PDB file of C-alpha atoms in Angstrom:
ATOM      1  CA  UNK L   1      -0.338   9.722  12.331  1.00 90.00           C
ATOM      2  CA  UNK L   2       1.373  12.243  10.122  1.00 91.00           C
ATOM      3  CA  UNK L   3       1.479  12.949   6.541  1.00 93.00           C
ATOM      4  CA  UNK L   4       5.515  13.332   5.613  1.00 93.00           C
ATOM      5  CA  UNK L   5       5.419  15.498   2.435  1.00 93.00           C
ATOM      6  CA  UNK L   6       3.536  16.756  -0.335  1.00 94.00           C
ATOM      7  CA  UNK L   7       0.301  19.065  -0.334  1.00 95.00           C
ATOM      8  CA  UNK L   8      -0.864  18.024   2.958  1.00 95.00           C
ATOM      9  CA  UNK L   9       2.494  17.864   4.722  1.00 94.00           C
ATOM     10  CA  UNK L  10       2.553  18.060   8.505  1.00 91.00           C
ATOM     11  CA  UNK L  11      -1.305  17.181   8.847  1.00 93.00           C
ATOM     12  CA  UNK L  12      -2.167  15.011  11.751  1.00 91.00           C
ATOM     13  CA  UNK L  13      -4.692  12.569  12.429  1.00 92.00           C
ATOM     14  CA  UNK L  14      -5.460  11.174  16.012  1.00 90.00           C
ATOM     15  CA  UNK L  15      -5.961   7.342  15.605  1.00 88.00           C
ATOM     16  CA  UNK L  16      -8.453   6.030  18.141  1.00 85.00           C
ATOM     17  CA  UNK L  17      -6.712   3.914  20.707  1.00 83.00           C
ATOM     18  CA  UNK L  18      -9.360   1.071  19.839  1.00 82.00           C
ATOM     19  CA  UNK L  19      -7.548   0.340  16.735  1.00 82.00           C
ATOM     20  CA  UNK L  20      -6.110  -3.031  15.978  1.00 75.00           C
ATOM     21  CA  UNK L  21      -3.971  -1.795  13.050  1.00 71.00           C
ATOM     22  CA  UNK L  22      -0.518  -0.653  13.597  1.00 69.00           C
ATOM     23  CA  UNK L  23       0.190   2.058  11.118  1.00 74.00           C
ATOM     24  CA  UNK L  24       3.580   2.065   9.290  1.00 79.00           C
ATOM     25  CA  UNK L  25       6.020   4.308  11.498  1.00 82.00           C
ATOM     26  CA  UNK L  26       6.782   7.846  10.159  1.00 85.00           C
ATOM     27  CA  UNK L  27      10.523   6.587  10.282  1.00 90.00           C
ATOM     28  CA  UNK L  28       9.921   3.471   8.051  1.00 91.00           C
ATOM     29  CA  UNK L  29       7.142   5.319   5.749  1.00 92.00           C
ATOM     30  CA  UNK L  30       9.558   8.507   5.022  1.00 92.00           C
ATOM     31  CA  UNK L  31      12.375   6.103   4.410  1.00 94.00           C
ATOM     32  CA  UNK L  32      10.601   3.871   1.830  1.00 96.00           C
ATOM     33  CA  UNK L  33       9.057   6.910   0.317  1.00 96.00           C
ATOM     34  CA  UNK L  34      12.533   8.277  -0.311  1.00 95.00           C
ATOM     35  CA  UNK L  35      13.594   5.046  -1.912  1.00 96.00           C
ATOM     36  CA  UNK L  36      10.543   5.116  -4.148  1.00 97.00           C
ATOM     37  CA  UNK L  37      11.381   8.470  -5.436  1.00 94.00           C
ATOM     38  CA  UNK L  38      13.918   6.544  -7.470  1.00 94.00           C
ATOM     39  CA  UNK L  39      11.424   4.365  -8.984  1.00 95.00           C
ATOM     40  CA  UNK L  40       8.379   6.328  -9.297  1.00 96.00           C
ATOM     41  CA  UNK L  41       6.825   9.989  -9.785  1.00 96.00           C
ATOM     42  CA  UNK L  42       3.773   9.669  -8.039  1.00 97.00           C
ATOM     43  CA  UNK L  43       2.259  13.197  -9.798  1.00 96.00           C
ATOM     44  CA  UNK L  44      -0.682  11.876 -11.593  1.00 96.00           C
ATOM     45  CA  UNK L  45      -0.103   8.186 -11.090  1.00 96.00           C
ATOM     46  CA  UNK L  46      -2.993   5.624  -9.849  1.00 96.00           C
ATOM     47  CA  UNK L  47      -2.570   3.676  -6.835  1.00 97.00           C
ATOM     48  CA  UNK L  48      -4.072   0.965  -4.715  1.00 96.00           C
ATOM     49  CA  UNK L  49      -3.552   0.712  -0.962  1.00 97.00           C
ATOM     50  CA  UNK L  50      -4.400  -2.780   0.272  1.00 97.00           C
ATOM     51  CA  UNK L  51      -5.019  -3.596   3.827  1.00 96.00           C
ATOM     52  CA  UNK L  52      -5.067   0.259   4.498  1.00 95.00           C
ATOM     53  CA  UNK L  53      -5.824   0.089   8.149  1.00 93.00           C
ATOM     54  CA  UNK L  54      -5.592   3.584   9.529  1.00 93.00           C
ATOM     55  CA  UNK L  55      -5.157   5.087   5.860  1.00 94.00           C
ATOM     56  CA  UNK L  56      -1.749   6.416   6.527  1.00 95.00           C
ATOM     57  CA  UNK L  57      -0.297   5.231   3.042  1.00 96.00           C
ATOM     58  CA  UNK L  58      -3.501   6.502   1.274  1.00 97.00           C
ATOM     59  CA  UNK L  59      -3.133   9.862   2.729  1.00 97.00           C
ATOM     60  CA  UNK L  60       0.566  10.044   1.906  1.00 96.00           C
ATOM     61  CA  UNK L  61       0.035   8.824  -1.752  1.00 97.00           C
ATOM     62  CA  UNK L  62      -2.696  11.630  -2.150  1.00 97.00           C
ATOM     63  CA  UNK L  63      -0.515  14.180  -0.719  1.00 97.00           C
ATOM     64  CA  UNK L  64       2.410  13.353  -3.197  1.00 96.00           C
ATOM     65  CA  UNK L  65       0.031  13.726  -6.312  1.00 96.00           C
ATOM     66  CA  UNK L  66      -1.547  10.814  -7.039  1.00 97.00           C
ATOM     67  CA  UNK L  67      -4.457  11.347  -9.338  1.00 96.00           C
ATOM     68  CA  UNK L  68      -6.591   8.466  -8.110  1.00 95.00           C
ATOM     69  CA  UNK L  69      -6.120   5.876  -4.952  1.00 96.00           C
ATOM     70  CA  UNK L  70      -8.157   2.977  -4.293  1.00 95.00           C
ATOM     71  CA  UNK L  71      -7.936   2.294  -0.601  1.00 96.00           C
ATOM     72  CA  UNK L  72      -9.151  -1.240   0.672  1.00 96.00           C
ATOM     73  CA  UNK L  73     -10.052  -2.033   4.359  1.00 96.00           C
ATOM     74  CA  UNK L  74     -12.149  -4.517   5.653  1.00 95.00           C
ATOM     75  CA  UNK L  75     -12.540  -3.199   9.162  1.00 94.00           C
ATOM     76  CA  UNK L  76     -15.541  -0.940   9.640  1.00 95.00           C
ATOM     77  CA  UNK L  77     -14.007   1.524  12.294  1.00 94.00           C
ATOM     78  CA  UNK L  78     -10.851   1.658  10.165  1.00 94.00           C
ATOM     79  CA  UNK L  79     -12.799   2.342   6.986  1.00 96.00           C
ATOM     80  CA  UNK L  80     -14.923   4.939   8.649  1.00 95.00           C
ATOM     81  CA  UNK L  81     -11.797   6.697  10.164  1.00 95.00           C
ATOM     82  CA  UNK L  82     -10.248   6.820   6.633  1.00 96.00           C
ATOM     83  CA  UNK L  83     -13.478   8.291   5.253  1.00 96.00           C
ATOM     84  CA  UNK L  84     -13.019  10.940   8.192  1.00 96.00           C
ATOM     85  CA  UNK L  85      -9.503  11.652   7.124  1.00 95.00           C
ATOM     86  CA  UNK L  86     -10.545  12.005   3.515  1.00 96.00           C
ATOM     87  CA  UNK L  87     -13.331  14.593   4.300  1.00 96.00           C
ATOM     88  CA  UNK L  88     -11.030  16.732   6.555  1.00 95.00           C
ATOM     89  CA  UNK L  89      -8.589  16.875   3.476  1.00 94.00           C
ATOM     90  CA  UNK L  90     -11.409  17.852   1.080  1.00 94.00           C
ATOM     91  CA  UNK L  91     -10.139  15.582  -1.417  1.00 91.00           C
ATOM     92  CA  UNK L  92     -12.221  13.185  -3.717  1.00 89.00           C
ATOM     93  CA  UNK L  93      -9.190  11.654  -5.382  1.00 93.00           C
ATOM     94  CA  UNK L  94      -9.766   8.543  -3.215  1.00 94.00           C
ATOM     95  CA  UNK L  95     -12.198   5.690  -3.400  1.00 94.00           C
ATOM     96  CA  UNK L  96     -12.277   3.965   0.131  1.00 95.00           C
ATOM     97  CA  UNK L  97     -13.730   0.630  -0.251  1.00 94.00           C
ATOM     98  CA  UNK L  98     -14.669  -1.557   2.629  1.00 96.00           C
ATOM     99  CA  UNK L  99     -14.209  -5.149   1.737  1.00 94.00           C
ATOM    100  CA  UNK L 100     -12.006  -8.006   1.601  1.00 94.00           C
ATOM    101  CA  UNK L 101      -8.478  -7.599  -0.234  1.00 95.00           C
ATOM    102  CA  UNK L 102      -8.477 -11.422  -1.733  1.00 94.00           C
ATOM    103  CA  UNK L 103     -11.779 -10.780  -3.121  1.00 92.00           C
ATOM    104  CA  UNK L 104     -10.779  -7.441  -4.663  1.00 91.00           C
ATOM    105  CA  UNK L 105      -7.526  -9.047  -6.024  1.00 90.00           C
ATOM    106  CA  UNK L 106      -9.117 -11.715  -7.720  1.00 84.00           C
ATOM    107  CA  UNK L 107     -11.950  -9.764  -9.112  1.00 80.00           C
ATOM    108  CA  UNK L 108     -10.724  -6.133  -9.497  1.00 57.00           C
ATOM    109  CA  UNK L 109      -9.146  -6.209 -12.629  1.00 56.00           C
ATOM    110  CA  UNK L 110     -11.439  -8.633 -14.693  1.00 49.00           C
ATOM    111  CA  UNK L 111     -14.433  -6.659 -13.686  1.00 53.00           C
ATOM    112  CA  UNK L 112     -12.919  -3.262 -13.974  1.00 58.00           C
ATOM    113  CA  UNK L 113     -10.220  -3.639 -16.425  1.00 67.00           C
ATOM    114  CA  UNK L 114      -8.053  -1.276 -14.103  1.00 82.00           C
ATOM    115  CA  UNK L 115      -4.657  -1.406 -13.538  1.00 91.00           C
ATOM    116  CA  UNK L 116      -2.295   0.638 -11.448  1.00 95.00           C
ATOM    117  CA  UNK L 117       1.011   2.506 -11.479  1.00 96.00           C
ATOM    118  CA  UNK L 118       1.487   1.695  -7.830  1.00 98.00           C
ATOM    119  CA  UNK L 119       0.374  -0.867  -5.289  1.00 97.00           C
ATOM    120  CA  UNK L 120       1.126  -0.732  -1.455  1.00 98.00           C
ATOM    121  CA  UNK L 121       0.202  -3.676   0.777  1.00 97.00           C
ATOM    122  CA  UNK L 122       0.525  -3.948   4.449  1.00 95.00           C
ATOM    123  CA  UNK L 123      -1.216  -7.023   5.699  1.00 94.00           C
ATOM    124  CA  UNK L 124      -1.177  -8.208   9.331  1.00 90.00           C
ATOM    125  CA  UNK L 125       2.175  -9.881   9.383  1.00 88.00           C
ATOM    126  CA  UNK L 126       0.304 -13.040  10.966  1.00 87.00           C
ATOM    127  CA  UNK L 127      -1.915 -13.519   8.103  1.00 91.00           C
ATOM    128  CA  UNK L 128      -1.581 -17.210   6.707  1.00 93.00           C
ATOM    129  CA  UNK L 129      -1.948 -15.921   3.062  1.00 94.00           C
ATOM    130  CA  UNK L 130       0.703 -13.470   3.341  1.00 94.00           C
ATOM    131  CA  UNK L 131       3.202 -15.314   1.434  1.00 93.00           C
ATOM    132  CA  UNK L 132       0.740 -15.830  -1.662  1.00 95.00           C
ATOM    133  CA  UNK L 133      -0.065 -11.855  -1.915  1.00 96.00           C
ATOM    134  CA  UNK L 134       2.964 -11.038  -4.585  1.00 97.00           C
ATOM    135  CA  UNK L 135       1.936 -13.709  -6.772  1.00 95.00           C
ATOM    136  CA  UNK L 136      -1.591 -13.017  -6.653  1.00 94.00           C
ATOM    137  CA  UNK L 137      -0.812  -9.253  -7.699  1.00 94.00           C
ATOM    138  CA  UNK L 138       1.031 -10.489 -10.746  1.00 93.00           C
ATOM    139  CA  UNK L 139      -1.330 -13.262 -11.591  1.00 91.00           C
ATOM    140  CA  UNK L 140      -3.978 -10.968 -11.579  1.00 90.00           C
ATOM    141  CA  UNK L 141      -2.142  -8.411 -13.572  1.00 89.00           C
ATOM    142  CA  UNK L 142      -2.865  -5.537 -11.238  1.00 93.00           C
ATOM    143  CA  UNK L 143       0.179  -3.309 -11.916  1.00 94.00           C
ATOM    144  CA  UNK L 144       0.736  -1.462 -15.164  1.00 93.00           C
ATOM    145  CA  UNK L 145       3.907  -2.389 -17.156  1.00 92.00           C
ATOM    146  CA  UNK L 146       6.705  -0.860 -15.028  1.00 94.00           C
ATOM    147  CA  UNK L 147       4.455  -0.382 -11.958  1.00 96.00           C
ATOM    148  CA  UNK L 148       6.028  -0.862  -8.544  1.00 97.00           C
ATOM    149  CA  UNK L 149       4.527  -2.872  -5.807  1.00 98.00           C
ATOM    150  CA  UNK L 150       5.678  -2.256  -2.180  1.00 98.00           C
ATOM    151  CA  UNK L 151       4.887  -5.060   0.228  1.00 97.00           C
ATOM    152  CA  UNK L 152       5.402  -4.534   3.803  1.00 95.00           C
ATOM    153  CA  UNK L 153       5.860  -7.646   5.786  1.00 94.00           C
ATOM    154  CA  UNK L 154       7.670  -9.323   9.020  1.00 89.00           C
ATOM    155  CA  UNK L 155      11.274 -10.158   9.344  1.00 91.00           C
ATOM    156  CA  UNK L 156      10.626 -13.845   8.814  1.00 90.00           C
ATOM    157  CA  UNK L 157       9.415 -13.473   5.012  1.00 92.00           C
ATOM    158  CA  UNK L 158      11.991 -13.509   2.126  1.00 94.00           C
ATOM    159  CA  UNK L 159      10.831 -12.734  -1.395  1.00 96.00           C
ATOM    160  CA  UNK L 160      14.174 -12.270  -3.044  1.00 95.00           C
ATOM    161  CA  UNK L 161      13.362 -15.203  -5.250  1.00 96.00           C
ATOM    162  CA  UNK L 162      10.216 -13.948  -6.648  1.00 96.00           C
ATOM    163  CA  UNK L 163      10.719 -13.202 -10.559  1.00 95.00           C
ATOM    164  CA  UNK L 164       9.600  -9.581 -10.061  1.00 96.00           C
ATOM    165  CA  UNK L 165      11.633  -8.669  -6.919  1.00 97.00           C
ATOM    166  CA  UNK L 166      13.748  -5.618  -7.154  1.00 96.00           C
ATOM    167  CA  UNK L 167      15.021  -4.925  -3.587  1.00 97.00           C
ATOM    168  CA  UNK L 168      14.518  -5.333   0.184  1.00 97.00           C
ATOM    169  CA  UNK L 169      14.624  -2.621   2.750  1.00 97.00           C
ATOM    170  CA  UNK L 170      14.600  -2.902   6.442  1.00 95.00           C
ATOM    171  CA  UNK L 171      13.793  -0.293   9.110  1.00 92.00           C
ATOM    172  CA  UNK L 172      13.567  -1.672  12.432  1.00 86.00           C
ATOM    173  CA  UNK L 173      11.246  -4.144  12.571  1.00 86.00           C
ATOM    174  CA  UNK L 174       9.530  -3.023   9.251  1.00 90.00           C
ATOM    175  CA  UNK L 175      10.447  -4.844   6.179  1.00 95.00           C
ATOM    176  CA  UNK L 176       9.686  -3.790   2.535  1.00 97.00           C
ATOM    177  CA  UNK L 177      10.001  -5.782  -0.389  1.00 97.00           C
ATOM    178  CA  UNK L 178       9.681  -3.881  -3.821  1.00 98.00           C
ATOM    179  CA  UNK L 179       8.612  -5.776  -6.920  1.00 97.00           C
ATOM    180  CA  UNK L 180       8.588  -4.308 -10.576  1.00 96.00           C
ATOM    181  CA  UNK L 181       5.951  -5.407 -13.341  1.00 93.00           C
ATOM    182  CA  UNK L 182       8.404  -6.274 -15.737  1.00 81.00           C
ATOM    183  CA  UNK L 183      10.911  -9.245 -15.942  1.00 50.00           C
ATOM    184  CA  UNK L 184      14.378  -8.382 -14.723  1.00 46.00           C
ATOM    185  CA  UNK L 185      16.729  -7.695 -17.532  1.00 45.00           C
ATOM    186  CA  UNK L 186      18.965 -10.633 -16.647  1.00 44.00           C
ATOM    187  CA  UNK L 187      16.259 -13.266 -17.138  1.00 41.00           C
TER     188      UNK L 187
END
């Protein structure tokens, strides 16, 4: 796993073979971040990385200048790996939490009052609750106004009818749906 660009550009982290997580490929990660450059300037923003897995997106966000990143991962080994990567980078701009993403979504904002400029979610593609995740993000008001939500999912999911949907991008078997926290101008 490598960091594509920013202050930690080129840093590599060896993912243990025992990991169940499938990190977003470098090709897909580079391309989606190129698209995102037209939507958001990451410098100084707050971000939330849901289903963090290997921490690849968390590390990329930190490298691109996010002032604070909260990373949520339930698996103990994966969470420990993210902590080790953060220690190697020497950054304290990340709060890696080990826990259930759905509990965080449902209780995160009401308890902390926190909203984010950017949210990235990469759940297991076979997760039965996957189709409900965009609604949960918006129902729980986790995004600031004009905030961007990127949802990585399998090819069988279509979110184009969601009221906050902006666009869909596909890179090989990796699909991203982008959402914005404002109502589209034509609605």
